[in-house]
Coordinates of N, CA and C and ligand atoms in Angstrom, one line a residue:
M13 N 0.8 -1.2 0.0 CA 0.0 0.0 0.0 C 0.9 1.2 0.0
I14 N 0.5 2.1 -0.9 CA 1.3 3.4 -0.9 C 0.6 4.4 -0.1
R15 N 1.4 4.9 0.9 CA 0.9 6.0 1.7 C 0.8 7.3 1.0
R16 N -0.3 7.9 1.1 CA -0.5 9.2 0.4 C 0.3 10.3 1.1
L17 N 1.2 10.9 0.4 CA 2.0 12.0 1.0 C 1.5 13.3 0.6
A18 N 2.0 14.3 1.3 CA 1.7 15.7 0.9 C 2.2 16.0 -0.5
R19 N 1.6 16.9 -1.2 CA 2.1 17.3 -2.5 C 3.2 18.4 -2.3
P20 N 4.2 18.3 -3.1 CA 5.2 19.4 -3.0 C 4.5 20.7 -3.6
P21 N 5.1 21.8 -3.3 CA 4.5 23.0 -3.9 C 4.6 23.0 -5.5
R22 N 3.6 23.5 -6.2 CA 3.7 23.5 -7.7 C 4.8 24.4 -8.2
L23 N 5.0 25.5 -7.5 CA 6.1 26.3 -7.9 C 7.3 26.1 -6.9
T24 N 8.5 26.0 -7.5 CA 9.6 25.9 -6.6 C 9.9 27.2 -5.9
F25 N 10.8 27.3 -5.0 CA 11.1 28.5 -4.3 C 11.7 29.6 -5.2
A26 N 12.1 29.1 -6.4 CA 12.5 30.1 -7.4 C 11.4 30.5 -8.3
D27 N 10.1 30.1 -8.0 CA 8.9 30.4 -8.8 C 8.9 29.7 -10.1
I28 N 9.5 28.6 -10.2 CA 9.5 27.8 -11.5 C 8.5 26.7 -11.3
C29 N 7.6 26.6 -12.3 CA 6.6 25.5 -12.2 C 7.2 24.2 -12.4
I30 N 7.0 23.2 -11.6 CA 7.6 21.9 -11.7 C 7.0 21.1 -12.8
W31 N 5.9 21.5 -13.4 CA 5.3 20.8 -14.5 C 5.8 21.2 -15.9
C32 N 5.9 22.6 -16.1 CA 6.3 23.0 -17.4 C 7.6 23.8 -17.4
G33 N 8.1 24.1 -16.3 CA 9.4 24.8 -16.2 C 9.3 26.3 -16.4
Q34 N 8.1 26.8 -16.5 CA 8.0 28.2 -16.7 C 8.1 29.0 -15.4
F35 N 8.7 30.2 -15.5 CA 8.7 31.1 -14.3 C 7.4 31.6 -14.0
G36 N 6.9 31.6 -12.8 CA 5.7 32.2 -12.4 C 4.4 31.6 -13.1
C37 N 4.5 30.4 -13.5 CA 3.4 29.8 -14.3 C 2.0 29.8 -13.6
T38 N 1.0 30.2 -14.3 CA -0.4 30.2 -13.8 C -1.3 29.3 -14.7
D39 N -0.7 28.5 -15.6 CA -1.4 27.6 -16.5 C -2.4 26.7 -15.8
S40 N -3.7 26.8 -16.2 CA -4.7 26.0 -15.6 C -4.4 24.5 -15.7
E41 N -3.8 24.1 -16.8 CA -3.4 22.6 -17.0 C -2.4 22.2 -16.0
C42 N -1.4 23.0 -15.7 CA -0.4 22.7 -14.7 C -1.1 22.6 -13.3
V43 N -2.0 23.5 -13.1 CA -2.7 23.5 -11.8 C -3.5 22.2 -11.6
A44 N -4.2 21.9 -12.7 CA -5.1 20.7 -12.7 C -4.2 19.4 -12.6
S45 N -3.1 19.3 -13.3 CA -2.2 18.2 -13.2 C -1.7 18.0 -11.8
H46 N -1.3 19.2 -11.3 CA -0.8 19.1 -9.9 C -1.8 18.7 -8.9
N47 N -3.0 19.2 -9.0 CA -4.0 18.8 -8.1 C -4.4 17.3 -8.2
D48 N -4.2 16.7 -9.4 CA -4.5 15.3 -9.6 C -3.4 14.4 -9.2
S49 N -2.2 15.0 -9.0 CA -1.1 14.1 -8.8 C -1.0 13.5 -7.4
T50 N -0.4 12.4 -7.3 CA 0.0 11.8 -6.0 C 1.5 11.6 -6.1
W51 N 2.1 11.5 -4.9 CA 3.5 11.5 -4.8 C 4.0 10.4 -3.9
R52 N 5.2 10.0 -4.1 CA 5.9 9.0 -3.2 C 7.3 9.5 -3.0
I53 N 7.9 8.9 -2.0 CA 9.2 9.3 -1.6 C 10.2 8.9 -2.7
C54 N 11.1 9.8 -3.1 CA 12.0 9.6 -4.1 C 12.9 8.4 -3.8
P55 N 13.0 7.4 -4.7 CA 13.8 6.2 -4.4 C 15.3 6.5 -4.5
D56 N 15.7 7.6 -5.2 CA 17.1 7.9 -5.4 C 17.8 8.4 -4.2
C57 N 17.1 9.4 -3.6 CA 17.7 10.1 -2.4 C 16.9 9.7 -1.1
R58 N 15.9 8.9 -1.2 CA 15.1 8.5 -0.1 C 14.5 9.7 0.6
G59 N 14.2 10.7 -0.2 CA 13.4 11.9 0.4 C 14.3 12.9 1.0
T60 N 15.6 12.7 0.9 CA 16.5 13.7 1.6 C 16.7 14.9 0.7
A61 N 16.4 14.8 -0.6 CA 16.5 15.9 -1.6 C 17.8 16.6 -1.6
P62 N 18.9 15.9 -1.8 CA 20.2 16.6 -1.9 C 20.3 17.3 -3.2
G63 N 21.3 18.1 -3.4 CA 21.3 19.0 -4.6 C 21.4 18.2 -5.9
W64 N 22.0 17.0 -5.9 CA 22.2 16.3 -7.1 C 21.0 15.6 -7.6
C65 N 20.0 15.5 -6.8 CA 18.8 14.7 -7.2 C 17.8 15.6 -7.9
M66 N 17.2 15.0 -8.9 CA 16.2 15.7 -9.8 C 14.8 15.6 -9.3
C67 N 14.6 15.1 -8.1 CA 13.2 15.0 -7.6 C 12.7 16.4 -7.1
A68 N 11.4 16.4 -6.7 CA 10.9 17.6 -6.2 C 10.8 17.6 -4.7
Y69 N 11.7 18.2 -4.1 CA 11.7 18.2 -2.6 C 11.7 16.9 -2.0
G70 N 12.4 15.9 -2.6 CA 12.4 14.5 -2.0 C 11.2 13.7 -2.4
L71 N 10.3 14.2 -3.3 CA 9.1 13.4 -3.7 C 9.2 13.2 -5.2
V72 N 8.6 12.2 -5.7 CA 8.4 12.0 -7.1 C 6.9 11.6 -7.4
P73 N 6.4 12.0 -8.5 CA 5.0 11.7 -8.8 C 4.7 10.3 -9.1
T74 N 3.6 9.8 -8.7 CA 3.2 8.4 -9.0 C 2.2 8.2 -10.1
T75 N 1.5 9.2 -10.5 CA 0.4 9.1 -11.4 C 0.8 9.1 -12.9
S76 N 0.0 8.5 -13.7 CA 0.3 8.5 -15.1 C 0.0 9.8 -15.8
A77 N -0.7 10.7 -15.1 CA -0.9 12.0 -15.7 C 0.3 12.9 -15.8
V78 N 1.3 12.4 -15.1 CA 2.6 13.1 -15.1 C 3.4 12.8 -16.4
P79 N 4.0 13.8 -17.0 CA 4.8 13.6 -18.2 C 5.9 12.7 -17.9
D80 N 6.5 12.0 -18.9 CA 7.6 11.1 -18.7 C 8.8 11.9 -18.0
R81 N 8.9 13.1 -18.5 CA 10.1 13.8 -18.0 C 9.6 15.3 -17.8
P82 N 9.6 15.7 -16.6 CA 9.2 17.1 -16.3 C 10.2 18.1 -17.1
A83 N 9.7 19.2 -17.4 CA 10.5 20.2 -18.2 C 11.8 20.5 -17.5
W84 N 11.8 20.5 -16.2 CA 13.0 20.9 -15.4 C 14.0 19.8 -15.2
A85 N 13.7 18.6 -15.6 CA 14.6 17.4 -15.4 C 15.4 17.2 -16.6
P86 N 16.7 17.1 -16.5 CA 17.5 16.8 -17.7 C 17.3 15.4 -18.1
L87 N 17.6 15.2 -19.4 CA 17.4 13.8 -19.9 C 18.1 12.8 -19.2
E88 N 19.3 13.1 -18.8 CA 20.2 12.1 -18.3 C 19.9 11.7 -16.8
S89 N 18.8 12.4 -16.3 CA 18.5 12.1 -14.9 C 17.8 10.7 -14.7
G90 N 17.5 10.1 -15.8 CA 16.8 8.8 -15.6 C 15.4 8.9 -15.0
W91 N 14.7 9.9 -15.3 CA 13.4 10.2 -14.6 C 12.4 9.1 -15.0
A92 N 12.4 8.7 -16.2 CA 11.3 7.8 -16.7 C 11.5 6.4 -16.2
R93 N 11.2 6.1 -15.0 CA 11.3 4.8 -14.5 C 10.0 4.3 -13.9
Ligands
ZN127 ZN1 3.3 25.2 -15.5
ZN128 ZN1 15.4 12.5 -4.9

């Protein structure tokens, strides 16, 4: 059973949308995707969110509504798992 965790903020502390990578994004699709998303603890850093990890504050999305690779994640991060 997957425990439902809190969602990370949709905008990072730098005001970048974690869905589309736009600064100060107010896109209703991003808001809807974010509200529909569920998250689990990042398996790479176990939620500690060190600087090298491409997760969002130690969380990664679990739902299929999430794109294979968020705009802010580089290709080589191996996001699509
Ligand atoms: Zn956005
Ligand atoms: Zn991580």
